Tab-separated table of C-alpha atoms in Angstrom:
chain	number	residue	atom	x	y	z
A	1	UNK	CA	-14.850	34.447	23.467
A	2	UNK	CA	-12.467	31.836	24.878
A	3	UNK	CA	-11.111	29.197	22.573
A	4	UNK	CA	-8.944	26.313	22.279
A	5	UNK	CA	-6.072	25.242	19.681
A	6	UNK	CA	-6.079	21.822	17.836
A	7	UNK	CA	-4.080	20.493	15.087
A	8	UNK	CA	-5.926	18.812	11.824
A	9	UNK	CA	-5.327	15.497	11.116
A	10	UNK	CA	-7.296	14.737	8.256
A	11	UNK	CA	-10.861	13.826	6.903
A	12	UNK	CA	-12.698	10.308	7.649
A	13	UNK	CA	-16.379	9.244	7.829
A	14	UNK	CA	-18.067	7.519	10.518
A	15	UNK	CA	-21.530	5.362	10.648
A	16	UNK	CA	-24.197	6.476	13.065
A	17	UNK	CA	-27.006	4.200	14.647
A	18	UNK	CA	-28.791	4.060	11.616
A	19	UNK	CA	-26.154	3.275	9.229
A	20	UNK	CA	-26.013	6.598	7.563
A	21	UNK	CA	-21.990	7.644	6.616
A	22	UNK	CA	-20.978	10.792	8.276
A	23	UNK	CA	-18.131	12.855	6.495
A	24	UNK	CA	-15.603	14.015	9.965
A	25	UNK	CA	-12.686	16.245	10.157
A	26	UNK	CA	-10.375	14.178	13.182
A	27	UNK	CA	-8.532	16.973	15.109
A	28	UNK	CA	-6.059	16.821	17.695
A	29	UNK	CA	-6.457	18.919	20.964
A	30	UNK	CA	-2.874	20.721	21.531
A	31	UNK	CA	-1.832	21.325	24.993
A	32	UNK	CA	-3.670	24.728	25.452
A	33	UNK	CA	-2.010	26.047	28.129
A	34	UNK	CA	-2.326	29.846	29.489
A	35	UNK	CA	0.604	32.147	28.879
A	36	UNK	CA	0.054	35.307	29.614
A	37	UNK	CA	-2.728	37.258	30.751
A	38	UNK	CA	-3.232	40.840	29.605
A	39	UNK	CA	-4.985	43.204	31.066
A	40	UNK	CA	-6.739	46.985	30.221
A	41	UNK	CA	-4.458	48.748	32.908
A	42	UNK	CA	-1.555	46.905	31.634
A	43	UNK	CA	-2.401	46.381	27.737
A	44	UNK	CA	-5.044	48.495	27.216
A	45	UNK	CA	-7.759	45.619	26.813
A	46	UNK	CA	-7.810	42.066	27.910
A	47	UNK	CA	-7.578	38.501	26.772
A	48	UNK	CA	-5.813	35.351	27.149
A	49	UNK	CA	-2.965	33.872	25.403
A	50	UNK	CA	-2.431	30.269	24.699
A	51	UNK	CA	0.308	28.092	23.879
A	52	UNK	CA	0.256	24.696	21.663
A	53	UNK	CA	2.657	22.409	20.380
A	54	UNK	CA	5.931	21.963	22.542
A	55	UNK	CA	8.895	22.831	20.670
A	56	UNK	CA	12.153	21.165	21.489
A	57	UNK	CA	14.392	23.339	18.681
A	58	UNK	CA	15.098	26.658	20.010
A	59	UNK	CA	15.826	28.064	17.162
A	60	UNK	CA	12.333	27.887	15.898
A	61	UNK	CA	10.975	30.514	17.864
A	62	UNK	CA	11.937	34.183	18.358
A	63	UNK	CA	14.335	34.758	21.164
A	64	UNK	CA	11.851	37.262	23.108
A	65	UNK	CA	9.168	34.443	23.318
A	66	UNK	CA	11.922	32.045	24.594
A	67	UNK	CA	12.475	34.582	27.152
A	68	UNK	CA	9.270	35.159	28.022
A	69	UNK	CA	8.318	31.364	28.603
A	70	UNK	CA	11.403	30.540	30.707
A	71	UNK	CA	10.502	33.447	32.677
A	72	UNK	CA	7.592	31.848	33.676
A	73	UNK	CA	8.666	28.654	34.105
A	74	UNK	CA	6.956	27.084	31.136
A	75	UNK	CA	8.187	24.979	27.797
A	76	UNK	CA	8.685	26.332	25.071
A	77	UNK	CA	5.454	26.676	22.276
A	78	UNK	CA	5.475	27.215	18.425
A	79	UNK	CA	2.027	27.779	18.083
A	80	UNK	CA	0.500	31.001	20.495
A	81	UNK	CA	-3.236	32.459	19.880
A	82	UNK	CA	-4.711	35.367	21.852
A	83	UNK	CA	-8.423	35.743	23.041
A	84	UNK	CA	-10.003	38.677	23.673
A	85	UNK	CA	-12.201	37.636	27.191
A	86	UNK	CA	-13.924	39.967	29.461
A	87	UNK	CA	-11.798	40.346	33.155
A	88	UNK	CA	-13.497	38.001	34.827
A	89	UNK	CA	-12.553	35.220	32.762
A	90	UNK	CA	-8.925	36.579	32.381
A	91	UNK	CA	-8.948	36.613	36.580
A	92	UNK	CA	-10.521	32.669	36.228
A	93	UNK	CA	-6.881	31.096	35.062
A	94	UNK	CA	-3.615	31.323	35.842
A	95	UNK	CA	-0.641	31.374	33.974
A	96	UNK	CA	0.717	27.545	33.320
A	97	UNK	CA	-3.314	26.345	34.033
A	98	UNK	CA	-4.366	23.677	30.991
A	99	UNK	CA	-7.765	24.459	29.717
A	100	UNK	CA	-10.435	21.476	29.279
A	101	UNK	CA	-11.831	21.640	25.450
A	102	UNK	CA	-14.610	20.062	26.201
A	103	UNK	CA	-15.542	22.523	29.085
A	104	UNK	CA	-14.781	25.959	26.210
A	105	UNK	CA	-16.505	23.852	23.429
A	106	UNK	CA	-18.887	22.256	25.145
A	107	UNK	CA	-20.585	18.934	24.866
A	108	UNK	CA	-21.023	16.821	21.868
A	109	UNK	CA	-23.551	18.374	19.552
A	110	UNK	CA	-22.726	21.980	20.181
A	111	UNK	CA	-21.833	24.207	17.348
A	112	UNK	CA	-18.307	25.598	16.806
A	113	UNK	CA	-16.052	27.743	14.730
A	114	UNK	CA	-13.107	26.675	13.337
A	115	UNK	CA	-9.934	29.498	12.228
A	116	UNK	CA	-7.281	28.452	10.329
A	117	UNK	CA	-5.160	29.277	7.490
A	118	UNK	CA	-6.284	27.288	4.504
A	119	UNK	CA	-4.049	26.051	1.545
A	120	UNK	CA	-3.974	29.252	-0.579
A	121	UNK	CA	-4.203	30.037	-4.188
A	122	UNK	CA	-0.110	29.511	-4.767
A	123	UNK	CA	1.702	32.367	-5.642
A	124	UNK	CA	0.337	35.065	-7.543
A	125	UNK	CA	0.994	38.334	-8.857
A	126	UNK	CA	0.236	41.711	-8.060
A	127	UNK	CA	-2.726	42.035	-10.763
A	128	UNK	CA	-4.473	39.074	-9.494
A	129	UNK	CA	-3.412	39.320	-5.958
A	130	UNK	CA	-3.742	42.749	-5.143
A	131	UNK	CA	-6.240	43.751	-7.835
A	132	UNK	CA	-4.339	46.150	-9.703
A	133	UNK	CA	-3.981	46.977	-13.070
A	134	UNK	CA	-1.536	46.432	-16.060
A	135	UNK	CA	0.882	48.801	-17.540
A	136	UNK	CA	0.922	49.899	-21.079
A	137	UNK	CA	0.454	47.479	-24.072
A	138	UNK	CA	1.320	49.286	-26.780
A	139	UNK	CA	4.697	47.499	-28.564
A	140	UNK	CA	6.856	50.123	-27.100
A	141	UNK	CA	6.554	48.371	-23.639
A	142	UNK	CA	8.020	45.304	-22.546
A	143	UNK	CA	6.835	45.211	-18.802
A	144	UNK	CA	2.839	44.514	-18.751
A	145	UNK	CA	2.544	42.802	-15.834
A	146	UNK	CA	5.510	43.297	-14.020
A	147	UNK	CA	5.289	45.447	-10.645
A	148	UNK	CA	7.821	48.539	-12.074
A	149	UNK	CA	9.545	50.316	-9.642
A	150	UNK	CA	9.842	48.979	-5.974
A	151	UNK	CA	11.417	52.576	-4.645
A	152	UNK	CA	14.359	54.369	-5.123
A	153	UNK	CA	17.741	53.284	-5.100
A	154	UNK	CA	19.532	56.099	-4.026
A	155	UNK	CA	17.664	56.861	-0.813
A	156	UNK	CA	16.138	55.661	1.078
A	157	UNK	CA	18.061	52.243	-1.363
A	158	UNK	CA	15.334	49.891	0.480
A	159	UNK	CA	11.540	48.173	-0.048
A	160	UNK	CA	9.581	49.641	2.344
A	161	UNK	CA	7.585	47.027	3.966
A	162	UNK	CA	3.904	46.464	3.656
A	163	UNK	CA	4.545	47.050	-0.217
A	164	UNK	CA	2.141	45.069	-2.250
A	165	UNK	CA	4.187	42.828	-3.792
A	166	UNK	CA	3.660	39.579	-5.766
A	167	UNK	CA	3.665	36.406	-3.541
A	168	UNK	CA	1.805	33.691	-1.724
A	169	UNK	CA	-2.074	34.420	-1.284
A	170	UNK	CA	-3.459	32.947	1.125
A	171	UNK	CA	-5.551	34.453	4.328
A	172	UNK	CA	-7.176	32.690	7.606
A	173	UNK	CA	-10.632	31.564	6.842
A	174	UNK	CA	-13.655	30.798	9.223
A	175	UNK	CA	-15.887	28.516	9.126
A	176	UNK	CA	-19.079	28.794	11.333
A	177	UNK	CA	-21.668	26.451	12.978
A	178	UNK	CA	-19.777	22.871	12.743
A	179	UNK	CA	-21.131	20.346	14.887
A	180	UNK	CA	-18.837	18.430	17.577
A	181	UNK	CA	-19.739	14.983	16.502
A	182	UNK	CA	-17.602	13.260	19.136
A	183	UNK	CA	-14.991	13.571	21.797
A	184	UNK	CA	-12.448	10.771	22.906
A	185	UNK	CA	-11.051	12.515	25.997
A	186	UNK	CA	-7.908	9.234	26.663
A	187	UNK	CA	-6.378	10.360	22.813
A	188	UNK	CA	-7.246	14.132	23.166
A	189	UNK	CA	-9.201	14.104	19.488
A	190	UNK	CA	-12.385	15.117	18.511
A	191	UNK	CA	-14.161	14.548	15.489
A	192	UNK	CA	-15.704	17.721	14.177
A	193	UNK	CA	-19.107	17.054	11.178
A	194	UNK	CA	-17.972	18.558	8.050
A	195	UNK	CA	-14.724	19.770	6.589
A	196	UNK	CA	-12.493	22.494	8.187
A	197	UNK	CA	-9.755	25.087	6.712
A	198	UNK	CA	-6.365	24.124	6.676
A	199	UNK	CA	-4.188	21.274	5.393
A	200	UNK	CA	-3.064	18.114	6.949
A	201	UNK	CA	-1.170	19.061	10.452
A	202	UNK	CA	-2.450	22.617	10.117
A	203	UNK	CA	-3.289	24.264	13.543
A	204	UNK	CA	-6.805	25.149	13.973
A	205	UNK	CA	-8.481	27.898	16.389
A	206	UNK	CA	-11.756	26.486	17.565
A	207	UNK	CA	-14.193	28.321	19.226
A	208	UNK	CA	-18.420	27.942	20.628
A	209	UNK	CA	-20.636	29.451	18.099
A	210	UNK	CA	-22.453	32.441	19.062
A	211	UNK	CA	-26.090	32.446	18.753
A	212	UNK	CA	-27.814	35.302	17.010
A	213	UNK	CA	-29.141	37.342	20.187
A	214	UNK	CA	-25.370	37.493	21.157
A	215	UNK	CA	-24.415	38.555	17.582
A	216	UNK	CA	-26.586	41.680	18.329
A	217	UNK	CA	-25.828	42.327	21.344
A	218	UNK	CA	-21.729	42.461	20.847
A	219	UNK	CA	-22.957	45.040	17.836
A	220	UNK	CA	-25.064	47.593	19.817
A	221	UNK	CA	-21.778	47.299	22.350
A	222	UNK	CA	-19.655	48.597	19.504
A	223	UNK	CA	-21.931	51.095	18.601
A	224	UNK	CA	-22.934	49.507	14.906
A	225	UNK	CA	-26.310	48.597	15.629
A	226	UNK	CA	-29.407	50.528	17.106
A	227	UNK	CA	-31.946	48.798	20.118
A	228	UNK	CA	-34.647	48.783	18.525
């Protein structure tokens, strides 16, 4: 499902006609504008990339992506999300198109889901993060919790990566069925009911809620769930 890229800009409450205080999350519509387009005889499935937040430092941004935008003839993004869309609505837009939020979100009181990568848990280490147990504790041994051996220095004299290592812990987190409270089209914000992931200036992936008969039916397309 097609979505759209915003940036949080903090938390606020609102009144509503009968004076009751609504808690808000005010987010910031980026400038959402199509990328690339992949396709399953090119890619090997499709979807739609987006781009948000124009970056004006070069050196922010990998040197292939750089490429790739001035290529097409577009400025140059720091934030990119991809959405896996059937082909028709990969063939709807073209690359440098802007997308209308209100037209993937829909109108004000439609439920959404907001992706984004919350504040985290800090840095942690590899018992807590990773779940793994502690060395010896007799009084012979001075290294409880410590991670031991990385690899061998000799050869290959590296860390592999993808080693589960002590560090930051922190993963994207979803949050389902949040109500577009209201849209202000002229300052590109929208204030979302309830609180979303992410710290202040955090970039959010919003998306329309599915509804439970299109839960089931994505699941009996993937072959997890019988027709009854």
């Amino acid at each position: 499902m097609l979505g759209v890229l915003a940036k949080k800009i903090g938390m606020t409450q609102v009144f509503d006609a009968e004076g009751n205080a609504i808690p808000v999350t005010v987010l910031e519509f980026l400038e959402n504008v199509v990328t690339e387009k992949k396709t399953v005889e090119k890619h090997g499935y499709n979807a739609v990339q987006l781009g948000g937040q124009t970056e004006t430092h070069e050196n922010r941004v990998s040197k292939g992506e750089i490429g790739n935008f001035k290529k097409k003839n577009l400025p140059i993004f720091r934030f990119l999300k991809e959405y896996r869309v059937p082909k028709e609505i990969v063939d709807k837009y073209e690359i440098g198109a802007e997308l209308d939020p209100a037209e993937i979100l829909g109108a004000e009181g439609e439920l959404i889901d907001a992706t984004a990568r919350p504040i985290g848990r800090g840095t942690r280490g590899r018992i807590k993060r990773w779940n793994q147990h502690r060395r010896l504790m007799t009084h012979g041994t001075k290294h409880h919790r410590q991670i031991g051996s990385a690899g061998a220095g000799t050869n290959p004299g590296r860390v592999f990566k993808g080693l589960k290592m002590p560090g930051r812990e922190s993963h994207d987190v979803t949050i389902s069925h949040l109500t577009v409270f209201k849209y202000f089209p002229e300052k590109k914000v929208v204030l979302v009911k309830g609180a979303v992931p992410g710290y202040k200036g955090a970039f959010i992936s919003l998306r329309k809620s599915r509804k439970k008969g299109e839960w089931n039916k994505s699941a009996l397309q993937v072959g997890k769930r019988q027709a009854a």
